[in-house]
Amino acid sequence: MKKILKPISLLLVSALMLTLFACGKKITDVPGTSVKNEVTDVPDTSVKSDETRTGTEDTEDSDVTDVPGTSVKEEDTQVPGTYVLNSGTDMVYVIDENGKMVISYDLAELREKAGNEYYTFYPYSLIDVYDGKLIFSEYLPINDDTSNYGYVIYAIDPETLEIQRLWNSGGRAGNYFQAGSVYNGDLYITVSEDGIFKEYKFKKGEQGLETDLSDYCPLLETLNPENLRLYFESGDGIRNCLTKTFEDAGYLMAYDNTAQDYVRIFKDGHKEEISDMPESYCTVVHYDSDCLIYSCYSYSYDDENPTGLFYHDIKADSTKKLENYDPSNDGVVVLCYNDGLLYMFKYTGTEYGHDIKQFFTLDPVTEKSELTYELEDIPGSKNQMGIIGLADNYKVINGNIIAPAVIDKKIVWATVTWEGNKPVFTDISCPIQELSALKYGNVYYGSYTAACSECGTILEKDYVEYFQADKAQIKGADKINELLKNVADTYLADLGDGTIEPYDAEECEYHQEYPEGYCITYDATVQDVEFIKDKYFSVRMESYWYGGGAHGSTSFNQYLFDPDTGRRLTIKDFYLGSEEDFKTLCAKKTVEDLENYSEEYSSPYYTENPDDLYKDAYDTVSFEHSNISYDEDGIYLVYEPYEIGPYSSGFISIKLFGPEIYD
């Protein structure tokens, strides 16, 4: 097995997905490993002009605006032919059928202006945009009594900040949001409520949104949420409301928990079992009046139910497995279904942590597939895009693909077209996020695998990134680069020659039967690179180790530098007291944090006894072994999971000093 370090290149724009892509050059020079020589010149990471287009050439004559939180001239900003782009970050856009931006919303700006501690305007909670209002579903206080929480669906006007509550669960178990979307000029919200399903229809009124019930409520009231799991029609990366599902498909897909069968529910209320659909857990990819496409997964080693991707012909009442497209075993990810084609990609990379993705379409009837393009991961982008759900960000509108891409070191929404066999990414002027790791330099990586010397089963996988600063931007780049590269090189050099000896011959039987359970993985990635107060240069790393069990272990390390000299700075450069004083300070601050928790919330610490917590904190903290975080607001002590609280508490951050510490 070998280790390889590669520089990134953005000669191709990134993929349309959660993780992003670029090409690299392979370099090997260490037996059993491969480590690149010291970086002296950071390659240009800009995108070639013939591979991307800005899509802004005709915006000067447009009547639309891109000012966050403002509305366009039309009264209803979510009119037929418009689509919401929600990447999972704080920037949300509405575009038209041609991919032109109609309006944008900055949720961070909205959050700051609203100043409400309960309404978070979290992007994943956004249902849709209707009548210039953002529709959210969140877990909130039901009323003024903040001790009673439940699911609340509300609309907020981003201009007036007026909030209208549309529905709440009453804090009762079993009441929750099911699905919702804008359809035929109305907003539909499907919920489970007091033992039945309901669908509310909202229209624009003089005093806000007016409520009515959809035409399908009499049918829904005959269905029991405890017995049925509903699947709403989805396609083009869009989850539709129940009314649109019935109108388009003619039926509603569901799993009957009592009969343990998948069924179709028709408008007159009768049900039909879907033949050949296994009892194992299935994900419905798409369904309409002609077909049903679903995938089945196995969650245990002894599960004998079939797995794979399946196509069910409704008229013929027959099912076939689409061979070589098993999401469980073939590394296939289904993105969406549009106009008779499945849009998918497949992992084909040979190095752990650095994948090559093949994007292709598949006609499920003929099983003819067509490769569209191949793209490689971009180091330095993994954590920043990690929260984005891949399928949700891949849309096909009127035959045009719209998805996130990396253009000019920024993640943006883009359309994808082809010139011959070459993909062309066009920026549609809907920025998502800047890749901070690429703003001030480049990110390189090392990949390592180790196999059992007897049976050849892979038992260890490691992926390590490291940042290299651009000398043209950072005067102290040489020293910074040397330190960060040495950290990665040292870790990789200590891993060994790529083989692991088994304890005995019997262990190989377990290796081959449970290969994933016996494989240790470690990933260290560059999360953020930034200036603090315009005079300190920060590189933040995060790592995740997994060695079996329910979960792995997460840790972080922040490197702070003087950008002019390249000298690494530590807490001792800011706190001039003794280590004893530092331990005492941290212990006191930790106890103060404990006292901030009310009875409504559980403490993140192992103990709620102040004296015991003081001792635990005092014994844990030191100059050399404590994680310190630096940002514009000050300096923080960060306890990692298990240090002073359970894994479920995550990182516990204690503010030690305000921004004046940097003066």
XYZ file of C-alpha atoms in Angstrom:
663
model
C 0.000 0.000 0.000
C 1.180 3.530 -0.543
C 0.752 7.056 0.675
C 0.417 9.874 -1.766
C 0.533 13.614 -1.327
C -0.932 15.757 -4.043
C -1.355 19.458 -4.675
C -4.824 20.583 -5.595
C -5.616 22.164 -8.893
C -8.730 23.953 -9.995
C -8.207 23.521 -13.700
C -11.583 21.822 -13.587
C -14.347 23.300 -11.534
C -15.685 21.276 -8.658
C -18.426 18.739 -8.735
C -22.058 19.422 -8.187
C -22.227 17.989 -4.756
C -21.563 18.116 -1.086
C -17.845 17.396 -1.571
C -16.066 19.271 -4.353
C -13.543 18.220 -6.879
C -10.367 19.028 -8.804
C -7.430 17.322 -10.496
C -4.001 16.626 -9.022
C -0.539 15.334 -9.846
C 0.783 12.176 -8.206
C 4.156 12.392 -6.439
C 5.910 9.494 -4.721
C 9.291 9.446 -3.014
C 9.072 7.491 0.263
C 8.981 3.661 0.398
C 5.557 2.539 1.529
C 4.449 6.144 1.590
C 4.645 9.123 -0.620
C 5.347 12.608 0.627
C 5.795 15.626 -1.601
C 8.891 17.784 -1.336
C 8.621 21.129 0.426
C 6.257 23.484 -1.320
C 7.921 26.656 -2.530
C 5.418 28.051 -4.999
C 1.682 27.718 -4.565
C 0.031 26.869 -7.883
C -2.592 29.165 -9.350
C -6.026 27.913 -8.298
C -8.141 30.083 -10.516
C -10.461 28.506 -13.046
C -9.741 28.685 -16.749
C -12.031 31.108 -18.501
C -13.108 28.631 -21.148
C -14.383 26.213 -18.499
C -16.684 28.560 -16.597
C -18.952 31.448 -17.352
C -20.270 34.038 -14.976
C -23.821 34.137 -16.257
C -23.999 37.839 -15.452
C -23.618 39.324 -18.897
C -27.312 40.240 -19.256
C -28.183 41.198 -15.688
C -27.959 44.946 -16.291
C -31.226 44.943 -18.226
C -33.034 42.757 -15.707
C -35.723 44.049 -13.359
C -34.775 41.614 -10.592
C -32.560 42.345 -7.632
C -30.073 40.310 -5.646
C -30.084 42.326 -2.459
C -30.471 39.888 0.467
C -33.905 39.943 2.044
C -35.488 42.272 -0.533
C -38.372 41.450 -2.829
C -38.804 41.837 -6.549
C -41.477 43.798 -8.412
C -43.897 40.897 -8.633
C -46.273 40.624 -5.674
C -45.625 36.923 -5.224
C -41.950 35.950 -5.238
C -42.717 32.243 -5.460
C -44.723 32.129 -8.668
C -45.094 29.186 -11.034
C -41.810 28.531 -12.774
C -39.609 29.529 -9.840
C -37.475 27.264 -7.672
C -35.818 27.579 -4.274
C -32.090 26.910 -3.968
C -31.276 25.994 -0.367
C -27.725 24.704 0.008
C -27.895 24.230 3.761
C -25.927 27.441 4.325
C -27.348 30.840 5.205
C -27.793 31.996 1.588
C -31.141 31.033 0.019
C -32.164 31.955 -3.526
C -35.253 31.837 -5.703
C -34.502 31.318 -9.400
C -36.629 31.160 -12.521
C -36.871 28.365 -15.087
C -33.797 29.666 -16.895
C -31.607 29.647 -13.798
C -31.819 33.415 -13.281
C -31.875 34.650 -9.722
C -35.158 36.322 -8.768
C -34.441 37.107 -5.121
C -31.956 36.193 -2.399
C -32.272 35.801 1.356
C -29.418 36.016 3.852
C -30.574 33.975 6.858
C -27.668 35.178 9.007
C -28.682 38.772 8.354
C -32.316 37.892 9.036
C -31.314 36.186 12.294
C -29.412 39.255 13.441
C -32.198 41.680 12.542
C -34.946 39.606 14.165
C -32.962 39.196 17.388
C -35.232 36.407 18.647
C -33.613 33.739 20.791
C -36.150 31.078 19.811
C -36.506 31.471 16.042
C -33.262 30.234 14.474
C -34.192 30.434 10.749
C -32.037 27.360 10.289
C -31.609 26.559 6.558
C -32.552 22.900 6.928
C -35.812 24.012 8.569
C -36.853 26.016 5.515
C -39.870 24.446 3.795
C -40.404 26.863 0.911
C -40.802 30.521 -0.065
C -44.342 31.837 -0.572
C -45.736 35.338 -1.099
C -42.350 36.856 -0.264
C -42.292 35.017 3.070
C -39.951 32.301 4.256
C -41.791 29.229 5.578
C -40.002 27.311 8.363
C -40.686 24.296 10.572
C -38.839 24.407 13.898
C -39.000 23.002 17.420
C -40.097 26.034 19.471
C -42.097 27.085 22.526
C -45.768 26.460 21.733
C -46.829 29.740 23.330
C -45.666 32.180 25.973
C -45.103 29.224 28.302
C -41.545 28.394 27.284
C -41.620 25.121 29.202
C -43.931 23.610 26.573
C -42.099 22.936 23.308
C -43.315 21.442 20.078
C -43.104 21.674 16.297
C -44.141 25.050 14.899
C -44.615 26.035 11.259
C -44.374 29.764 10.713
C -43.933 32.397 8.020
C -41.625 35.384 8.390
C -41.636 38.478 6.221
C -37.921 39.315 5.773
C -38.682 43.001 5.233
C -41.040 43.714 8.139
C -39.774 40.811 10.333
C -43.423 40.004 11.080
C -43.881 36.355 12.053
C -47.151 34.497 11.512
C -47.556 31.084 13.104
C -49.344 28.748 10.712
C -49.495 25.519 12.733
C -48.124 23.966 15.909
C -48.071 20.455 17.277
C -49.419 21.482 20.667
C -46.421 19.751 22.203
C -48.161 16.391 21.758
C -46.265 13.279 20.727
C -47.044 12.082 17.211
C -47.872 15.557 15.889
C -45.262 16.734 13.423
C -44.612 18.175 9.986
C -44.681 15.696 7.090
C -44.171 17.638 3.855
C -44.908 20.940 2.202
C -44.414 22.957 -0.954
C -45.980 25.628 -3.145
C -48.324 24.232 -5.791
C -50.637 26.062 -8.211
C -50.165 29.342 -6.391
C -51.006 27.999 -2.911
C -48.869 26.775 -0.023
C -49.660 23.230 1.127
C -48.490 21.819 4.463
C -49.052 18.148 5.365
C -48.905 17.188 9.059
C -49.830 14.376 11.393
C -52.210 15.761 13.991
C -53.984 13.974 16.847
C -53.991 10.546 15.243
C -54.776 11.546 11.644
C -53.046 13.150 8.692
C -54.087 16.643 7.604
C -53.092 18.935 4.781
C -53.543 22.684 5.193
C -53.781 25.059 2.260
C -52.664 28.652 2.704
C -53.508 31.589 0.475
C -52.462 35.205 0.438
C -54.887 37.365 2.437
C -55.188 40.916 3.635
C -54.068 39.985 7.152
C -51.353 37.533 6.152
C -51.783 33.937 5.026
C -55.322 32.572 5.254
C -55.846 28.931 6.206
C -58.043 26.310 4.591
C -57.995 22.523 4.268
C -56.981 20.762 1.075
C -59.429 18.690 -0.941
C -57.733 15.491 0.237
C -58.367 15.959 3.970
C -61.418 13.622 4.037
C -59.176 10.861 2.682
C -56.304 11.740 4.989
C -58.536 11.563 8.041
C -59.049 7.839 7.351
C -55.300 7.193 7.578
C -53.546 6.538 10.876
C -50.035 8.032 11.242
C -49.120 5.288 13.692
C -49.731 2.645 11.034
C -48.500 4.397 7.908
C -45.220 5.935 6.802
C -45.926 8.209 3.836
C -43.637 8.796 0.877
C -44.236 11.969 -1.080
C -43.439 12.185 -4.763
C -40.019 13.703 -5.344
C -38.024 14.512 -8.411
C -35.522 17.079 -9.608
C -34.257 17.317 -6.019
C -37.646 18.663 -4.862
C -39.982 17.063 -2.280
C -43.575 17.743 -3.248
C -46.674 18.309 -1.146
C -49.385 15.684 -0.867
C -51.819 17.415 -3.215
C -49.213 17.666 -5.973
C -48.296 14.030 -5.363
C -51.898 12.903 -5.855
C -52.411 15.129 -8.884
C -49.195 14.043 -10.603
C -48.931 10.375 -9.673
C -52.589 9.553 -9.027
C -51.748 7.813 -5.734
C -49.702 8.118 -2.554
C -46.918 5.706 -1.589
C -46.872 4.408 1.989
C -45.526 1.659 4.194
C -48.200 -0.119 6.200
C -46.655 -0.927 9.583
C -49.467 -3.307 10.492
C -49.413 -5.401 7.321
C -45.676 -4.778 6.848
C -46.247 -4.068 3.182
C -45.617 -1.166 0.833
C -48.888 0.061 -0.607
C -50.349 2.591 -3.020
C -53.202 4.667 -1.605
C -55.625 6.000 -4.209
C -57.929 9.022 -4.149
C -60.985 6.888 -3.316
C -59.153 5.474 -0.292
C -58.511 1.933 -1.439
C -55.032 0.448 -1.116
C -53.033 -1.857 -3.325
C -50.007 -3.791 -2.186
C -46.883 -3.268 -4.271
C -45.723 -6.709 -5.291
C -42.087 -7.768 -5.064
C -41.134 -4.876 -2.784
C -39.091 -6.463 0.055
C -39.684 -5.954 3.751
C -36.212 -4.497 4.279
C -35.853 -0.756 4.688
C -36.363 1.004 1.368
C -35.765 4.533 0.178
C -38.220 5.723 -2.449
C -36.283 7.560 -5.153
C -39.210 8.481 -7.409
C -42.705 7.400 -8.341
C -45.358 8.467 -10.817
C -48.263 6.913 -12.707
C -45.941 4.665 -14.700
C -43.179 3.527 -12.393
C -41.711 3.289 -8.919
C -37.959 3.483 -8.296
C -36.574 2.535 -4.901
C -33.389 1.320 -3.240
C -33.056 -1.215 -0.426
C -30.345 -1.337 2.209
C -29.063 -3.930 4.600
C -28.354 -2.783 8.158
C -27.067 -6.034 9.584
C -24.643 -8.706 8.459
C -27.282 -11.437 8.634
C -29.974 -9.520 6.706
C -31.046 -11.793 3.845
C -33.389 -9.304 2.174
C -32.312 -8.127 -1.282
C -30.369 -4.894 -1.563
C -29.897 -2.665 -4.561
C -31.716 -0.253 -6.849
C -35.041 -1.459 -8.260
C -37.432 -0.377 -11.016
C -41.102 -1.338 -10.697
C -43.284 -1.096 -13.803
C -46.734 -0.283 -12.467
C -48.739 -1.250 -15.579
C -46.921 -4.554 -15.990
C -46.769 -5.072 -12.203
C -43.199 -6.302 -12.551
C -39.956 -5.401 -10.765
C -36.374 -5.675 -11.874
C -33.094 -4.953 -10.159
C -30.841 -2.463 -11.915
C -27.607 -4.429 -11.872
C -24.312 -2.731 -10.949
C -26.129 0.205 -9.352
C -26.415 -0.965 -5.766
C -26.088 2.031 -3.387
C -24.947 -0.341 -0.629
C -22.210 -2.214 -2.476
C -21.394 -0.407 -5.723
C -20.718 3.074 -4.326
C -23.612 4.592 -6.280
C -25.441 7.727 -5.122
C -28.799 8.527 -6.719
C -29.249 12.273 -7.169
C -32.657 12.646 -8.776
C -35.012 11.443 -11.509
C -36.105 13.623 -14.419
C -37.809 12.963 -17.736
C -37.171 9.222 -17.728
C -33.559 9.396 -16.547
C -31.864 8.740 -13.227
C -29.041 11.157 -12.447
C -26.339 9.439 -10.412
C -22.685 9.356 -9.538
C -20.333 6.586 -8.518
C -17.193 6.554 -6.379
C -14.251 5.267 -8.384
C -11.225 6.651 -6.529
C -8.407 4.350 -5.432
C -7.112 6.451 -2.528
C -8.826 6.751 0.821
C -10.254 10.219 1.430
C -9.689 11.411 -2.125
C -12.372 10.200 -4.479
C -12.987 10.398 -8.184
C -16.677 10.637 -8.965
C -18.210 9.531 -12.245
C -21.423 11.382 -13.056
C -23.810 9.609 -15.384
C -27.430 9.166 -16.368
C -29.274 5.861 -16.443
C -32.410 4.958 -18.367
C -34.039 2.467 -15.957
C -36.168 0.922 -18.723
C -33.384 0.105 -21.172
C -30.633 0.150 -18.484
C -28.519 2.229 -20.827
C -26.158 4.538 -18.993
C -24.173 7.493 -20.267
C -21.115 8.907 -18.543
C -21.249 12.679 -18.405
C -18.004 13.606 -16.646
C -15.455 12.635 -13.991
C -14.236 14.936 -11.231
C -11.842 14.654 -8.307
C -12.160 15.893 -4.743
C -10.704 19.253 -3.786
C -8.729 19.102 -0.527
C -9.656 21.909 1.813
C -13.364 21.867 0.955
C -14.642 18.823 2.803
C -15.630 20.370 6.123
C -17.046 23.567 4.701
C -19.416 21.633 2.466
C -20.037 18.739 4.833
C -23.453 19.944 5.974
C -24.916 20.005 2.500
C -27.145 17.123 1.486
C -26.007 15.996 -1.911
C -29.310 14.982 -3.519
C -31.008 18.143 -2.266
C -28.478 20.237 -4.148
C -28.728 18.557 -7.521
C -31.650 19.818 -9.560
C -32.698 19.261 -13.147
C -34.952 22.057 -14.403
C -36.163 21.894 -17.998
C -33.302 19.527 -18.761
C -30.682 21.833 -17.229
C -28.576 20.742 -14.265
C -28.216 23.288 -11.466
C -25.992 22.489 -8.496
C -23.110 23.870 -6.384
C -19.718 24.212 -8.039
C -16.374 25.804 -7.218
C -15.545 28.798 -9.377
C -12.758 31.237 -8.548
C -12.232 29.703 -5.072
C -15.889 30.186 -4.164
C -18.762 27.756 -3.887
C -21.560 29.030 -6.099
C -24.734 27.758 -7.705
C -24.042 26.973 -11.337
C -25.629 25.469 -14.409
C -23.896 22.624 -16.195
C -23.843 22.239 -19.952
C -21.550 20.375 -22.296
C -19.379 21.392 -25.192
C -18.680 18.051 -26.756
C -17.617 15.807 -23.859
C -16.414 18.721 -21.766
C -18.581 20.044 -18.909
C -19.000 23.813 -18.741
C -19.999 25.378 -15.424
C -21.774 28.736 -15.553
C -22.019 30.866 -12.438
C -25.640 32.043 -12.078
C -24.677 34.786 -9.574
C -25.921 32.908 -6.521
C -22.857 32.621 -4.241
C -22.924 30.124 -1.387
C -19.633 30.280 0.463
C -16.006 31.257 0.074
C -13.426 28.506 0.432
C -11.222 30.121 3.053
C -8.583 27.390 2.798
C -7.958 28.336 -0.830
C -8.130 32.099 -0.355
C -4.651 32.387 1.141
C -2.902 29.381 -0.396
C -3.392 25.708 -1.180
C -4.250 22.480 0.574
C -2.327 19.232 0.070
C -3.112 15.768 1.321
C -1.652 12.402 2.208
C -3.496 9.085 1.905
C -2.488 5.806 3.514
C -3.949 2.309 3.709
C -2.694 -0.761 5.549
C -3.807 -4.322 4.908
C -3.600 -7.552 6.854
C -0.418 -9.333 5.792
C -2.234 -12.685 5.690
C -5.706 -12.113 4.205
C -5.227 -8.713 2.528
C -8.232 -7.094 4.242
C -7.818 -3.336 4.648
C -7.465 -2.665 8.389
C -6.459 0.983 8.487
C -7.179 4.081 6.398
C -5.712 7.536 6.984
C -6.272 10.841 5.237
C -4.320 13.949 6.266
C -4.538 17.453 4.805
C -2.176 20.336 5.383
C -2.257 23.970 4.360
C 0.477 25.829 2.483
C 0.362 29.625 2.480
C 0.810 31.778 -0.602
C 4.098 33.688 -0.306
C 2.664 36.594 -2.240
C 0.038 37.113 0.481
C 1.776 35.914 3.663
C 5.288 37.219 4.407
C 6.042 34.464 6.886
C 4.820 31.714 4.556
C 8.110 29.753 4.585
C 8.046 29.081 8.327
C 4.288 28.508 8.389
C 4.482 26.022 5.523
C 7.415 24.178 7.037
C 5.656 23.661 10.358
C 2.324 22.548 8.886
C 3.956 20.212 6.394
C 6.159 18.669 9.077
C 3.089 17.898 11.199
C 1.529 15.956 8.303
C 4.802 14.306 7.268
C 5.557 13.151 10.801
C 2.143 11.574 11.222
C 2.296 9.798 7.869
C 5.883 8.594 8.374
C 4.938 6.902 11.649
C 2.187 4.790 10.100
C 4.372 1.971 8.860
C 4.924 0.092 5.611
C 1.287 -0.570 4.730
C 0.914 -4.006 6.339
C -0.501 -5.132 9.685
C 0.246 -8.521 11.216
C -2.813 -10.409 12.559
C -2.788 -11.752 16.102
C -3.459 -15.259 14.819
C -4.866 -17.081 11.787
C -8.363 -17.143 13.291
C -8.498 -13.337 13.276
C -8.476 -13.311 9.463
C -11.863 -15.019 9.478
C -13.304 -12.013 11.308
C -11.442 -9.615 8.991
C -13.120 -11.124 5.963
C -16.567 -11.476 7.519
C -16.672 -7.982 9.096
C -14.178 -5.888 7.099
C -15.690 -2.506 8.015
C -15.895 -3.354 11.698
C -12.179 -4.137 11.862
C -11.005 -1.135 9.855
C -9.655 1.906 11.725
C -10.025 5.256 9.962
C -8.497 8.655 10.650
C -9.269 11.879 8.802
C -7.564 15.223 9.452
C -8.852 18.077 7.324
C -8.293 21.806 6.951
C -11.502 23.453 8.096
C -10.822 27.186 8.079
C -8.042 29.643 7.218
C -8.470 33.289 8.182
C -6.987 36.476 9.608
C -7.981 37.511 13.130
C -8.016 41.250 13.853
C -6.014 41.693 10.645
C -2.806 40.803 12.484
C -2.949 37.093 13.343
C -3.106 34.257 10.818
C -5.140 31.191 11.787
C -5.275 27.661 10.339
C -7.884 25.414 11.937
C -7.770 21.626 11.566
C -10.332 19.030 12.565
C -9.832 15.290 12.835
C -12.043 12.253 13.258
C -10.855 8.838 14.404
C -13.014 5.739 14.221
C -12.076 2.341 15.599
C -15.438 0.609 15.850
C -18.467 1.039 18.074
C -21.309 3.534 17.900
C -19.146 6.513 16.964
C -15.606 7.757 16.699
C -13.712 10.615 18.332
C -13.533 14.193 17.072
C -10.787 16.673 17.874
C -9.525 20.011 16.602
C -6.254 21.948 16.541
C -5.898 25.630 15.705
C -2.538 26.989 14.589
C -2.083 30.717 15.160
C 0.798 32.586 13.515
C 2.384 35.979 13.220
C 1.873 36.400 9.448
C 4.958 38.609 9.075
C 7.478 36.351 10.813
C 5.743 32.973 10.548
C 6.242 32.332 14.276
C 3.592 30.149 15.870
C 1.753 31.818 18.732
C 0.327 30.070 21.805
C -1.805 31.071 24.757
C 1.392 32.098 26.567
C 1.826 34.938 24.070
C -1.428 36.470 25.330
C -1.748 35.266 28.923
C 1.335 36.308 30.881
C 0.476 34.634 34.184
C 1.808 31.336 35.482
C 0.454 27.950 34.471
C -0.991 27.592 37.976
C -2.905 30.843 37.504
C -4.081 29.682 34.099
C -5.434 26.408 35.472
C -7.242 28.312 38.230
C -8.730 30.773 35.732
C -10.003 27.993 33.470
C -11.499 26.047 36.375
C -13.363 29.138 37.638
C -14.661 29.985 34.157
C -15.868 26.400 33.702
C -17.836 26.497 36.957
C -19.327 29.851 35.920
C -20.478 28.225 32.698
C -22.155 25.430 34.667
C -24.072 28.007 36.709
C -25.506 29.507 33.495
C -27.590 26.392 32.799
C -31.180 26.595 33.981
C -33.227 23.649 35.181
C -34.819 23.378 31.729
C -31.584 22.298 30.136
C -29.243 19.557 31.167
C -25.646 20.425 31.895
C -23.063 19.325 29.283
C -20.712 18.192 32.043
C -20.276 14.827 33.729
C -21.067 16.394 37.081
C -23.293 19.240 38.200
C -21.432 19.619 41.484
C -19.399 22.879 41.255
C -16.587 21.601 43.498
C -16.194 18.374 41.533
C -16.297 20.231 38.236
C -13.679 22.721 39.449
C -11.320 19.858 40.282
C -11.975 18.091 36.966
C -11.303 21.275 35.006
C -8.207 22.155 37.018
C -6.719 18.684 36.477
C -7.540 18.688 32.757
C -6.144 22.093 31.754
C -2.500 22.953 31.066
C -0.508 25.243 28.810
C 0.677 22.366 26.631
C -2.315 20.043 26.456
C -5.340 22.332 26.269
C -7.163 23.217 23.075
C -7.360 26.960 22.649
C -9.598 28.591 20.049
C -9.060 32.102 18.715
C -11.544 34.275 16.854
C -12.525 37.916 16.455
C -14.486 37.880 19.716
C -11.687 36.596 21.915
C -9.949 33.472 23.179
C -11.711 30.283 24.271
C -10.828 27.095 26.089
C -12.351 24.126 24.258
C -12.980 20.779 25.922
C -13.169 17.910 23.469
C -15.770 15.132 23.819
C -15.104 12.909 26.854
C -12.608 15.357 28.407
C -15.057 16.823 30.866
C -18.444 15.818 29.502
C -20.076 12.964 27.540
C -19.756 12.507 23.808
C -23.277 13.842 23.297
C -22.177 17.256 24.639
C -19.752 17.696 21.759
C -17.142 20.426 22.097
C -17.651 22.582 25.204
C -16.376 26.123 24.646
C -15.502 28.435 27.550
C -14.740 32.085 26.848
C -11.559 33.119 28.656
C -10.885 36.584 27.241
C -12.700 39.140 25.111
C -11.312 40.849 21.989
C -9.319 43.304 24.113
C -6.786 40.500 24.747
C -5.436 41.109 21.237
C -4.660 44.799 21.896
